[in-house]
mmCIF file of C-alpha atoms and ligand atoms in Angstrom:
data_model
loop_
_atom_site.group_PDB
_atom_site.id
_atom_site.type_symbol
_atom_site.label_atom_id
_atom_site.label_comp_id
_atom_site.label_asym_id
_atom_site.label_seq_id
_atom_site.Cartn_x
_atom_site.Cartn_y
_atom_site.Cartn_z
ATOM 1 C CA MET R 1 -0.637 -33.986 -51.459
ATOM 2 C CA LYS R 2 -3.445 -35.076 -49.151
ATOM 3 C CA LEU R 3 -1.075 -37.377 -47.368
ATOM 4 C CA PHE R 4 1.456 -34.584 -46.970
ATOM 5 C CA ALA R 5 -1.173 -32.168 -45.544
ATOM 6 C CA GLY R 6 -2.304 -34.836 -43.111
ATOM 7 C CA GLY R 7 1.267 -35.346 -41.970
ATOM 8 C CA VAL R 8 1.750 -31.630 -41.386
ATOM 9 C CA LEU R 9 -1.478 -31.477 -39.431
ATOM 10 C CA ALA R 10 -0.477 -34.419 -37.239
ATOM 11 C CA LEU R 11 2.891 -32.800 -36.617
ATOM 12 C CA ALA R 12 1.243 -29.487 -35.718
ATOM 13 C CA VAL R 13 -1.158 -31.214 -33.333
ATOM 14 C CA SER R 14 1.595 -33.091 -31.565
ATOM 15 C CA LEU R 15 3.753 -29.952 -31.369
ATOM 16 C CA GLY R 16 0.772 -28.124 -29.917
ATOM 17 C CA GLN R 17 0.310 -30.831 -27.323
ATOM 18 C CA ALA R 18 3.969 -30.773 -26.391
ATOM 19 C CA GLN R 19 3.794 -27.024 -26.029
ATOM 20 C CA ALA R 20 0.678 -27.252 -23.855
ATOM 21 C CA GLN R 21 2.591 -29.627 -21.622
ATOM 22 C CA THR R 22 5.697 -27.489 -21.395
ATOM 23 C CA THR R 23 4.360 -23.914 -21.401
ATOM 24 C CA PRO R 24 3.826 -23.081 -17.745
ATOM 25 C CA ILE R 25 0.796 -21.255 -16.428
ATOM 26 C CA VAL R 26 2.123 -17.834 -15.405
ATOM 27 C CA ILE R 27 0.748 -16.144 -12.287
ATOM 28 C CA LYS R 28 1.700 -12.523 -11.711
ATOM 29 C CA PHE R 29 1.590 -11.724 -7.987
ATOM 30 C CA SER R 30 1.951 -8.040 -7.177
ATOM 31 C CA HIS R 31 2.319 -6.393 -3.758
ATOM 32 C CA VAL R 32 3.285 -3.052 -2.228
ATOM 33 C CA VAL R 33 5.830 -3.964 0.463
ATOM 34 C CA ALA R 34 9.516 -4.870 0.486
ATOM 35 C CA ALA R 35 10.486 -8.430 -0.444
ATOM 36 C CA ASP R 36 11.872 -8.870 3.080
ATOM 37 C CA ALA R 37 8.666 -7.735 4.826
ATOM 38 C CA PRO R 38 6.500 -10.613 6.108
ATOM 39 C CA LYS R 39 4.084 -10.318 3.179
ATOM 40 C CA GLY R 40 7.024 -10.350 0.755
ATOM 41 C CA LYS R 41 8.418 -13.450 2.454
ATOM 42 C CA MET R 42 5.022 -15.123 2.247
ATOM 43 C CA ALA R 43 4.808 -14.364 -1.486
ATOM 44 C CA ASP R 44 8.306 -15.721 -2.137
ATOM 45 C CA LYS R 45 7.510 -18.858 -0.127
ATOM 46 C CA PHE R 46 4.348 -19.365 -2.170
ATOM 47 C CA LYS R 47 6.375 -19.070 -5.379
ATOM 48 C CA GLN R 48 8.882 -21.642 -4.182
ATOM 49 C CA LEU R 49 6.285 -24.153 -2.965
ATOM 50 C CA ALA R 50 3.935 -23.675 -5.911
ATOM 51 C CA GLU R 51 6.661 -24.136 -8.527
ATOM 52 C CA GLU R 52 8.139 -27.147 -6.713
ATOM 53 C CA ARG R 53 4.851 -28.891 -6.102
ATOM 54 C CA THR R 54 3.431 -28.353 -9.587
ATOM 55 C CA LYS R 55 6.785 -29.506 -11.000
ATOM 56 C CA GLY R 56 7.106 -26.424 -13.143
ATOM 57 C CA ARG R 57 3.551 -26.440 -14.548
ATOM 58 C CA VAL R 58 3.060 -23.080 -12.824
ATOM 59 C CA LYS R 59 5.445 -20.143 -12.851
ATOM 60 C CA ILE R 60 4.896 -17.425 -10.255
ATOM 61 C CA GLU R 61 6.253 -13.939 -10.965
ATOM 62 C CA ILE R 62 6.429 -11.767 -7.851
ATOM 63 C CA TYR R 63 6.418 -7.981 -8.217
ATOM 64 C CA PRO R 64 7.175 -6.413 -4.796
ATOM 65 C CA ASN R 65 7.294 -2.833 -3.542
ATOM 66 C CA SER R 66 4.625 -1.333 -5.859
ATOM 67 C CA THR R 67 6.951 -1.975 -8.838
ATOM 68 C CA LEU R 68 4.021 -3.050 -10.975
ATOM 69 C CA TYR R 69 1.021 -1.332 -9.356
ATOM 70 C CA LYS R 70 0.268 0.899 -6.376
ATOM 71 C CA ASP R 71 -2.479 0.232 -3.821
ATOM 72 C CA LYS R 72 -5.579 1.201 -5.712
ATOM 73 C CA GLU R 73 -4.311 0.316 -9.163
ATOM 74 C CA GLU R 74 -3.414 -3.198 -8.136
ATOM 75 C CA LEU R 75 -7.011 -4.044 -7.284
ATOM 76 C CA GLU R 76 -8.204 -2.709 -10.618
ATOM 77 C CA ALA R 77 -5.450 -4.669 -12.360
ATOM 78 C CA LEU R 78 -6.564 -7.855 -10.609
ATOM 79 C CA GLN R 79 -10.166 -7.353 -11.610
ATOM 80 C CA LEU R 80 -9.109 -6.759 -15.211
ATOM 81 C CA GLY R 81 -6.878 -9.838 -15.169
ATOM 82 C CA ALA R 82 -3.602 -7.917 -15.710
ATOM 83 C CA VAL R 83 -2.314 -9.636 -12.557
ATOM 84 C CA GLN R 84 -3.648 -12.858 -11.121
ATOM 85 C CA MET R 85 -2.825 -12.554 -7.399
ATOM 86 C CA LEU R 86 -2.443 -9.875 -4.709
ATOM 87 C CA ALA R 87 -2.376 -9.637 -0.916
ATOM 88 C CA PRO R 88 -3.780 -6.184 -0.056
ATOM 89 C CA SER R 89 -4.286 -5.033 3.495
ATOM 90 C CA LEU R 90 -7.905 -5.387 4.564
ATOM 91 C CA ALA R 91 -8.285 -1.599 4.635
ATOM 92 C CA LYS R 92 -8.081 -1.645 0.850
ATOM 93 C CA PHE R 93 -11.404 -3.464 0.377
ATOM 94 C CA GLY R 94 -13.626 -0.619 1.625
ATOM 95 C CA PRO R 95 -12.851 1.558 -1.408
ATOM 96 C CA LEU R 96 -13.739 -1.451 -3.561
ATOM 97 C CA GLY R 97 -17.250 -1.265 -2.123
ATOM 98 C CA VAL R 98 -17.034 -4.032 0.477
ATOM 99 C CA LYS R 99 -17.267 -1.794 3.534
ATOM 100 C CA GLU R 100 -17.728 -4.678 5.954
ATOM 101 C CA PHE R 101 -13.979 -5.290 5.756
ATOM 102 C CA GLU R 102 -13.528 -2.023 7.646
ATOM 103 C CA VAL R 103 -14.446 -3.902 10.816
ATOM 104 C CA PHE R 104 -10.804 -5.021 10.872
ATOM 105 C CA ASP R 105 -9.665 -1.373 11.016
ATOM 106 C CA LEU R 106 -11.575 -0.539 14.201
ATOM 107 C CA PRO R 107 -9.207 0.671 16.920
ATOM 108 C CA TYR R 108 -8.599 -1.764 19.772
ATOM 109 C CA ILE R 109 -11.017 -4.301 18.281
ATOM 110 C CA PHE R 110 -8.665 -7.262 18.788
ATOM 111 C CA PRO R 111 -7.218 -7.817 22.257
ATOM 112 C CA ASP R 112 -4.596 -10.170 20.828
ATOM 113 C CA GLU R 113 -3.633 -12.080 17.680
ATOM 114 C CA ALA R 114 -5.589 -15.178 18.696
ATOM 115 C CA ALA R 115 -8.768 -13.065 18.683
ATOM 116 C CA PHE R 116 -7.978 -11.837 15.162
ATOM 117 C CA HIS R 117 -7.547 -15.423 13.980
ATOM 118 C CA ARG R 118 -10.853 -16.513 15.537
ATOM 119 C CA VAL R 119 -12.565 -13.834 13.481
ATOM 120 C CA ALA R 120 -10.620 -14.115 10.210
ATOM 121 C CA ASP R 121 -10.283 -17.893 10.060
ATOM 122 C CA GLY R 122 -13.855 -18.604 11.217
ATOM 123 C CA PRO R 123 -17.320 -17.978 9.761
ATOM 124 C CA ILE R 124 -16.953 -14.173 9.845
ATOM 125 C CA GLY R 125 -13.845 -14.272 7.649
ATOM 126 C CA ALA R 126 -15.467 -16.782 5.281
ATOM 127 C CA GLY R 127 -18.566 -14.580 4.993
ATOM 128 C CA LEU R 128 -16.450 -11.551 4.157
ATOM 129 C CA MET R 129 -14.421 -13.412 1.536
ATOM 130 C CA ALA R 130 -17.700 -14.490 -0.104
ATOM 131 C CA LYS R 131 -18.615 -10.805 -0.501
ATOM 132 C CA LEU R 132 -15.609 -10.387 -2.808
ATOM 133 C CA GLU R 133 -16.874 -12.929 -5.336
ATOM 134 C CA PRO R 134 -19.396 -10.651 -7.075
ATOM 135 C CA LYS R 135 -16.432 -8.290 -7.613
ATOM 136 C CA GLY R 136 -14.632 -11.018 -9.555
ATOM 137 C CA ILE R 137 -12.274 -11.784 -6.659
ATOM 138 C CA LYS R 138 -11.544 -15.125 -5.015
ATOM 139 C CA GLY R 139 -10.283 -14.975 -1.421
ATOM 140 C CA LEU R 140 -7.627 -17.548 -0.589
ATOM 141 C CA GLY R 141 -6.722 -16.753 3.029
ATOM 142 C CA PHE R 142 -5.837 -14.135 5.609
ATOM 143 C CA ILE R 143 -2.362 -13.162 6.817
ATOM 144 C CA ASP R 144 -1.828 -11.602 10.222
ATOM 145 C CA ASN R 145 0.841 -8.894 10.285
ATOM 146 C CA GLY R 146 0.467 -7.817 13.910
ATOM 147 C CA PHE R 147 -0.424 -4.595 15.674
ATOM 148 C CA HIS R 148 0.059 -1.014 14.564
ATOM 149 C CA ALA R 149 2.487 1.421 16.134
ATOM 150 C CA MET R 150 2.533 5.181 15.588
ATOM 151 C CA SER R 151 5.589 6.726 13.995
ATOM 152 C CA GLY R 152 6.229 10.431 13.550
ATOM 153 C CA ASN R 153 8.200 13.595 14.100
ATOM 154 C CA ARG R 154 6.762 14.353 17.556
ATOM 155 C CA PRO R 155 6.442 12.310 20.737
ATOM 156 C CA MET R 156 3.010 10.600 20.758
ATOM 157 C CA LYS R 157 2.465 9.464 24.315
ATOM 158 C CA LYS R 158 -1.052 10.634 24.969
ATOM 159 C CA PRO R 159 -3.978 11.253 22.634
ATOM 160 C CA SER R 160 -3.662 15.029 22.999
ATOM 161 C CA ASP R 161 -0.137 14.828 21.494
ATOM 162 C CA PHE R 162 -1.775 14.183 18.108
ATOM 163 C CA LYS R 163 -3.544 17.518 18.001
ATOM 164 C CA GLY R 164 -2.958 19.037 14.565
ATOM 165 C CA MET R 165 -0.560 16.301 13.399
ATOM 166 C CA LYS R 166 -0.962 15.302 9.759
ATOM 167 C CA MET R 167 -1.111 11.525 9.877
ATOM 168 C CA ARG R 168 -0.885 9.315 6.814
ATOM 169 C CA ILE R 169 -3.558 6.668 6.590
ATOM 170 C CA GLN R 170 -4.563 4.014 4.112
ATOM 171 C CA SER R 171 -7.768 4.784 2.272
ATOM 172 C CA SER R 172 -10.217 3.788 5.032
ATOM 173 C CA LYS R 173 -13.066 5.760 6.556
ATOM 174 C CA VAL R 174 -12.469 4.004 9.866
ATOM 175 C CA LEU R 175 -8.816 4.988 9.972
ATOM 176 C CA ASP R 176 -9.904 8.497 9.044
ATOM 177 C CA ALA R 177 -12.338 8.567 12.009
ATOM 178 C CA GLN R 178 -9.647 7.096 14.259
ATOM 179 C CA MET R 179 -7.144 9.859 13.459
ATOM 180 C CA ARG R 180 -9.811 12.537 13.878
ATOM 181 C CA ALA R 181 -10.758 11.089 17.277
ATOM 182 C CA LEU R 182 -7.129 11.654 18.284
ATOM 183 C CA GLY R 183 -7.292 15.242 17.038
ATOM 184 C CA ALA R 184 -4.995 14.520 14.091
ATOM 185 C CA ILE R 185 -5.575 15.425 10.449
ATOM 186 C CA PRO R 186 -5.741 12.242 8.401
ATOM 187 C CA GLN R 187 -4.075 12.197 4.973
ATOM 188 C CA THR R 188 -4.901 9.287 2.688
ATOM 189 C CA MET R 189 -1.829 8.203 0.780
ATOM 190 C CA THR R 190 -0.617 5.204 -1.168
ATOM 191 C CA ALA R 191 2.032 3.096 0.615
ATOM 192 C CA SER R 192 4.821 3.894 -1.847
ATOM 193 C CA GLU R 193 4.647 7.651 -1.149
ATOM 194 C CA VAL R 194 4.948 7.580 2.628
ATOM 195 C CA TYR R 195 8.749 7.740 2.936
ATOM 196 C CA GLN R 196 9.071 10.866 0.851
ATOM 197 C CA SER R 197 6.069 12.494 2.476
ATOM 198 C CA LEU R 198 7.558 12.003 5.926
ATOM 199 C CA GLN R 199 10.932 13.217 4.726
ATOM 200 C CA THR R 200 9.561 16.402 3.189
ATOM 201 C CA GLY R 201 7.033 17.103 5.942
ATOM 202 C CA VAL R 202 3.948 16.541 3.782
ATOM 203 C CA VAL R 203 2.845 14.399 6.728
ATOM 204 C CA ASP R 204 4.046 14.422 10.352
ATOM 205 C CA GLY R 205 3.504 10.763 11.021
ATOM 206 C CA THR R 206 2.003 7.438 10.053
ATOM 207 C CA GLU R 207 0.787 4.226 11.589
ATOM 208 C CA GLY R 208 2.342 0.909 10.671
ATOM 209 C CA VAL R 209 3.534 -2.395 12.057
ATOM 210 C CA PRO R 210 7.169 -2.329 13.194
ATOM 211 C CA SER R 211 8.318 -4.718 10.441
ATOM 212 C CA GLY R 212 6.598 -2.561 7.832
ATOM 213 C CA LEU R 213 8.037 0.688 9.192
ATOM 214 C CA TYR R 214 11.500 -0.830 9.287
ATOM 215 C CA THR R 215 11.502 -2.510 5.866
ATOM 216 C CA GLN R 216 10.183 0.709 4.280
ATOM 217 C CA LYS R 217 12.931 2.556 6.214
ATOM 218 C CA LEU R 218 10.328 4.918 7.668
ATOM 219 C CA ASN R 219 12.237 4.968 10.952
ATOM 220 C CA GLU R 220 14.923 6.991 9.117
ATOM 221 C CA VAL R 221 12.396 9.793 8.693
ATOM 222 C CA SER R 222 10.593 9.530 12.056
ATOM 223 C CA LYS R 223 12.224 10.524 15.312
ATOM 224 C CA TYR R 224 9.533 8.994 17.494
ATOM 225 C CA MET R 225 7.636 5.751 17.632
ATOM 226 C CA THR R 226 4.938 4.588 20.047
ATOM 227 C CA LEU R 227 4.038 0.937 20.520
ATOM 228 C CA SER R 228 0.339 1.569 21.005
ATOM 229 C CA ASP R 229 -1.192 -1.591 19.488
ATOM 230 C CA HIS R 230 -4.197 0.551 18.615
ATOM 231 C CA GLY R 231 -4.878 -1.109 15.286
ATOM 232 C CA HIS R 232 -4.256 -4.414 13.623
ATOM 233 C CA LEU R 233 -2.798 -4.985 10.157
ATOM 234 C CA ALA R 234 -3.851 -7.997 8.163
ATOM 235 C CA TYR R 235 -4.039 -8.991 4.523
ATOM 236 C CA ALA R 236 -6.221 -11.138 2.326
ATOM 237 C CA VAL R 237 -4.515 -13.182 -0.347
ATOM 238 C CA ILE R 238 -6.789 -12.906 -3.353
ATOM 239 C CA ALA R 239 -6.914 -14.085 -6.953
ATOM 240 C CA ASN R 240 -8.795 -13.131 -10.087
ATOM 241 C CA LYS R 241 -11.822 -15.411 -9.670
ATOM 242 C CA LYS R 242 -12.247 -16.329 -13.338
ATOM 243 C CA PHE R 243 -8.554 -17.186 -13.650
ATOM 244 C CA TRP R 244 -8.537 -19.202 -10.429
ATOM 245 C CA GLU R 245 -11.630 -21.175 -11.292
ATOM 246 C CA GLY R 246 -10.299 -21.828 -14.780
ATOM 247 C CA LEU R 247 -7.141 -23.541 -13.505
ATOM 248 C CA PRO R 248 -6.901 -27.318 -13.984
ATOM 249 C CA PRO R 249 -8.438 -28.720 -10.760
ATOM 250 C CA ASP R 250 -5.300 -30.608 -9.710
ATOM 251 C CA VAL R 251 -3.171 -27.474 -10.158
ATOM 252 C CA ARG R 252 -5.665 -25.393 -8.181
ATOM 253 C CA THR R 253 -5.681 -27.871 -5.304
ATOM 254 C CA THR R 254 -1.885 -27.921 -5.242
ATOM 255 C CA LEU R 255 -1.761 -24.114 -5.238
ATOM 256 C CA GLU R 256 -4.280 -23.936 -2.400
ATOM 257 C CA GLY R 257 -2.090 -26.240 -0.342
ATOM 258 C CA ALA R 258 1.019 -24.194 -1.172
ATOM 259 C CA MET R 259 -0.816 -21.022 -0.175
ATOM 260 C CA LYS R 260 -1.899 -22.474 3.151
ATOM 261 C CA ASP R 261 1.714 -23.358 3.977
ATOM 262 C CA ALA R 262 2.984 -19.991 2.720
ATOM 263 C CA ILE R 263 0.464 -18.183 4.942
ATOM 264 C CA ASP R 264 1.625 -20.156 8.000
ATOM 265 C CA PHE R 265 5.185 -19.211 7.073
ATOM 266 C CA GLY R 266 4.233 -15.523 6.642
ATOM 267 C CA ASN R 267 2.373 -15.416 9.956
ATOM 268 C CA ALA R 268 5.380 -16.850 11.786
ATOM 269 C CA ALA R 269 7.683 -14.377 10.014
ATOM 270 C CA ALA R 270 5.421 -11.462 10.985
ATOM 271 C CA LYS R 271 5.542 -12.383 14.664
ATOM 272 C CA LYS R 272 9.311 -12.630 14.721
ATOM 273 C CA ASP R 273 9.993 -9.690 12.397
ATOM 274 C CA ASN R 274 7.898 -7.246 14.425
ATOM 275 C CA VAL R 275 9.946 -8.016 17.538
ATOM 276 C CA ASP R 276 13.229 -7.893 15.596
ATOM 277 C CA ALA R 277 12.265 -4.602 13.910
ATOM 278 C CA VAL R 278 11.701 -2.874 17.252
ATOM 279 C CA THR R 279 15.110 -4.101 18.401
ATOM 280 C CA ALA R 280 16.747 -2.927 15.173
ATOM 281 C CA ILE R 281 15.065 0.495 15.246
ATOM 282 C CA ARG R 282 16.061 0.934 18.890
ATOM 283 C CA ALA R 283 19.642 -0.036 18.025
ATOM 284 C CA THR R 284 19.953 2.809 15.511
ATOM 285 C CA GLY R 285 19.690 5.213 18.459
ATOM 286 C CA LYS R 286 17.878 7.627 16.157
ATOM 287 C CA THR R 287 14.256 6.916 17.007
ATOM 288 C CA GLU R 288 12.893 7.278 20.516
ATOM 289 C CA ILE R 289 10.532 4.390 21.209
ATOM 290 C CA THR R 290 7.698 4.679 23.719
ATOM 291 C CA VAL R 291 5.979 1.565 25.020
ATOM 292 C CA LEU R 292 2.600 2.552 26.454
ATOM 293 C CA THR R 293 1.962 1.485 30.031
ATOM 294 C CA PRO R 294 -1.391 -0.263 30.668
ATOM 295 C CA ALA R 295 -2.747 3.005 32.139
ATOM 296 C CA GLN R 296 -1.652 5.007 29.085
ATOM 297 C CA LYS R 297 -3.127 2.397 26.764
ATOM 298 C CA GLU R 298 -6.412 2.636 28.625
ATOM 299 C CA GLU R 299 -6.434 6.379 28.047
ATOM 300 C CA TRP R 300 -5.973 5.800 24.285
ATOM 301 C CA ARG R 301 -8.726 3.173 24.304
ATOM 302 C CA GLN R 302 -11.195 5.499 25.939
ATOM 303 C CA VAL R 303 -10.539 8.124 23.286
ATOM 304 C CA LEU R 304 -10.703 5.656 20.390
ATOM 305 C CA LEU R 305 -13.506 3.265 21.305
ATOM 306 C CA PRO R 306 -16.282 5.755 20.394
ATOM 307 C CA VAL R 307 -15.114 5.332 16.793
ATOM 308 C CA HIS R 308 -16.793 1.898 16.813
ATOM 309 C CA LYS R 309 -20.174 3.517 17.333
ATOM 310 C CA GLU R 310 -19.443 6.359 14.956
ATOM 311 C CA VAL R 311 -18.875 4.053 11.983
ATOM 312 C CA GLU R 312 -21.317 1.281 12.800
ATOM 313 C CA GLY R 313 -23.683 2.543 10.100
ATOM 314 C CA ARG R 314 -21.019 1.821 7.458
ATOM 315 C CA ILE R 315 -19.815 -1.519 8.716
ATOM 316 C CA GLY R 316 -23.047 -2.920 10.145
ATOM 317 C CA LYS R 317 -23.933 -3.102 13.804
ATOM 318 C CA ASP R 318 -24.613 -6.845 13.593
ATOM 319 C CA LEU R 319 -21.189 -7.567 12.163
ATOM 320 C CA ILE R 320 -19.488 -5.514 14.877
ATOM 321 C CA GLU R 321 -21.535 -7.378 17.511
ATOM 322 C CA GLN R 322 -20.535 -10.728 15.973
ATOM 323 C CA VAL R 323 -16.893 -9.710 16.158
ATOM 324 C CA TYR R 324 -17.275 -8.643 19.796
ATOM 325 C CA LYS R 325 -18.832 -11.995 20.581
ATOM 326 C CA THR R 326 -16.038 -13.890 18.844
ATOM 327 C CA THR R 327 -13.260 -11.924 20.514
ATOM 328 C CA GLY R 328 -14.961 -11.568 23.900
ATOM 329 C CA PHE R 329 -14.393 -7.865 23.556
ATOM 330 C CA GLY R 330 -16.381 -5.277 25.562
ATOM 331 C CA ARG R 331 -18.609 -2.757 23.847
ATOM 332 C CA ALA R 332 -17.573 0.905 23.780
ATOM 333 C CA LYS R 333 -19.305 2.723 26.613
HETATM 334 C C1 LMR P 406 -0.037 0.388 3.965
HETATM 335 O O1 LMR P 406 -0.560 0.834 2.947
HETATM 336 O O2 LMR P 406 0.440 1.056 4.865
HETATM 337 C C2 LMR P 406 0.037 -1.091 4.149
HETATM 338 O O3 LMR P 406 -1.173 -1.650 3.877
HETATM 339 C C3 LMR P 406 1.053 -1.636 3.263
HETATM 340 C C4 LMR P 406 1.015 -3.108 3.398
HETATM 341 O O4 LMR P 406 0.513 -3.745 2.477
HETATM 342 O O5 LMR P 406 1.501 -3.601 4.420
#
């Protein structure tokens, strides 16, 4: 009898071991954009590389387009461990209590993409990611999705054109101040509701990068678009910290490498897709696209730069100064 029990135990142990070797670690990765938007492409690339390089020890499940969670819910879900990875836009970290991230929402803060990368991929970005750790979040890297355009049901050539327009924004006090500076009425709204809100006139317009506007089909419900480059859209790829730190070290290192390559892929896709989206939207013949001249852009800047000063109490004057120094950007007069 003893012998028999011992045999069963040995069998159970070896079955358990075999199972441990064959049951993959599942990572749920949720996001709020289309699978063919740059962030969606980045996520799919990460899945492919991570599964290949861990030889099946890790399985990545991607949930695009808010199918699993919307903006605010997804961050709560990550903290609770219901999903393991996300890539929210940086505007989404203010409501989480890390207001310093709002520096990325300041209008005309980055003269070009290289300036954004100097900030995000240098000590400032690392310092901001560290502020997520007490919230149970591990930052894995930044993705650059390019510059914001305005999209809406009225021509938006000069700041005064925004007077009284209801403009959808992400939940960010800086974006709120930005829209007010233009004379618009900001309306905070989750990404998945924007199409319908534009269609039904709940809002008159929105800001977004061309690839985002196009992949969400927002151009179908906006007659006008202005390439104003007034804001910059970027994401942080993040993981549940406890989960990430509990991964076998070799798996974690492999995933970090896969993420680095997926981010490079996503950044390249964003650059190309923003150009292609403008071409595609123009080709529909249904949206009138305005490209601001340097003089027009200067007029927008003068109206929007005071926002930097207005919100410096939230973000921190020192942090804004550090960003100016890193980008070589001039202070608002
Ligand atoms: C938005 O809410 O407009 C964007 O942040 C969506 C996204 O993730 O690109």
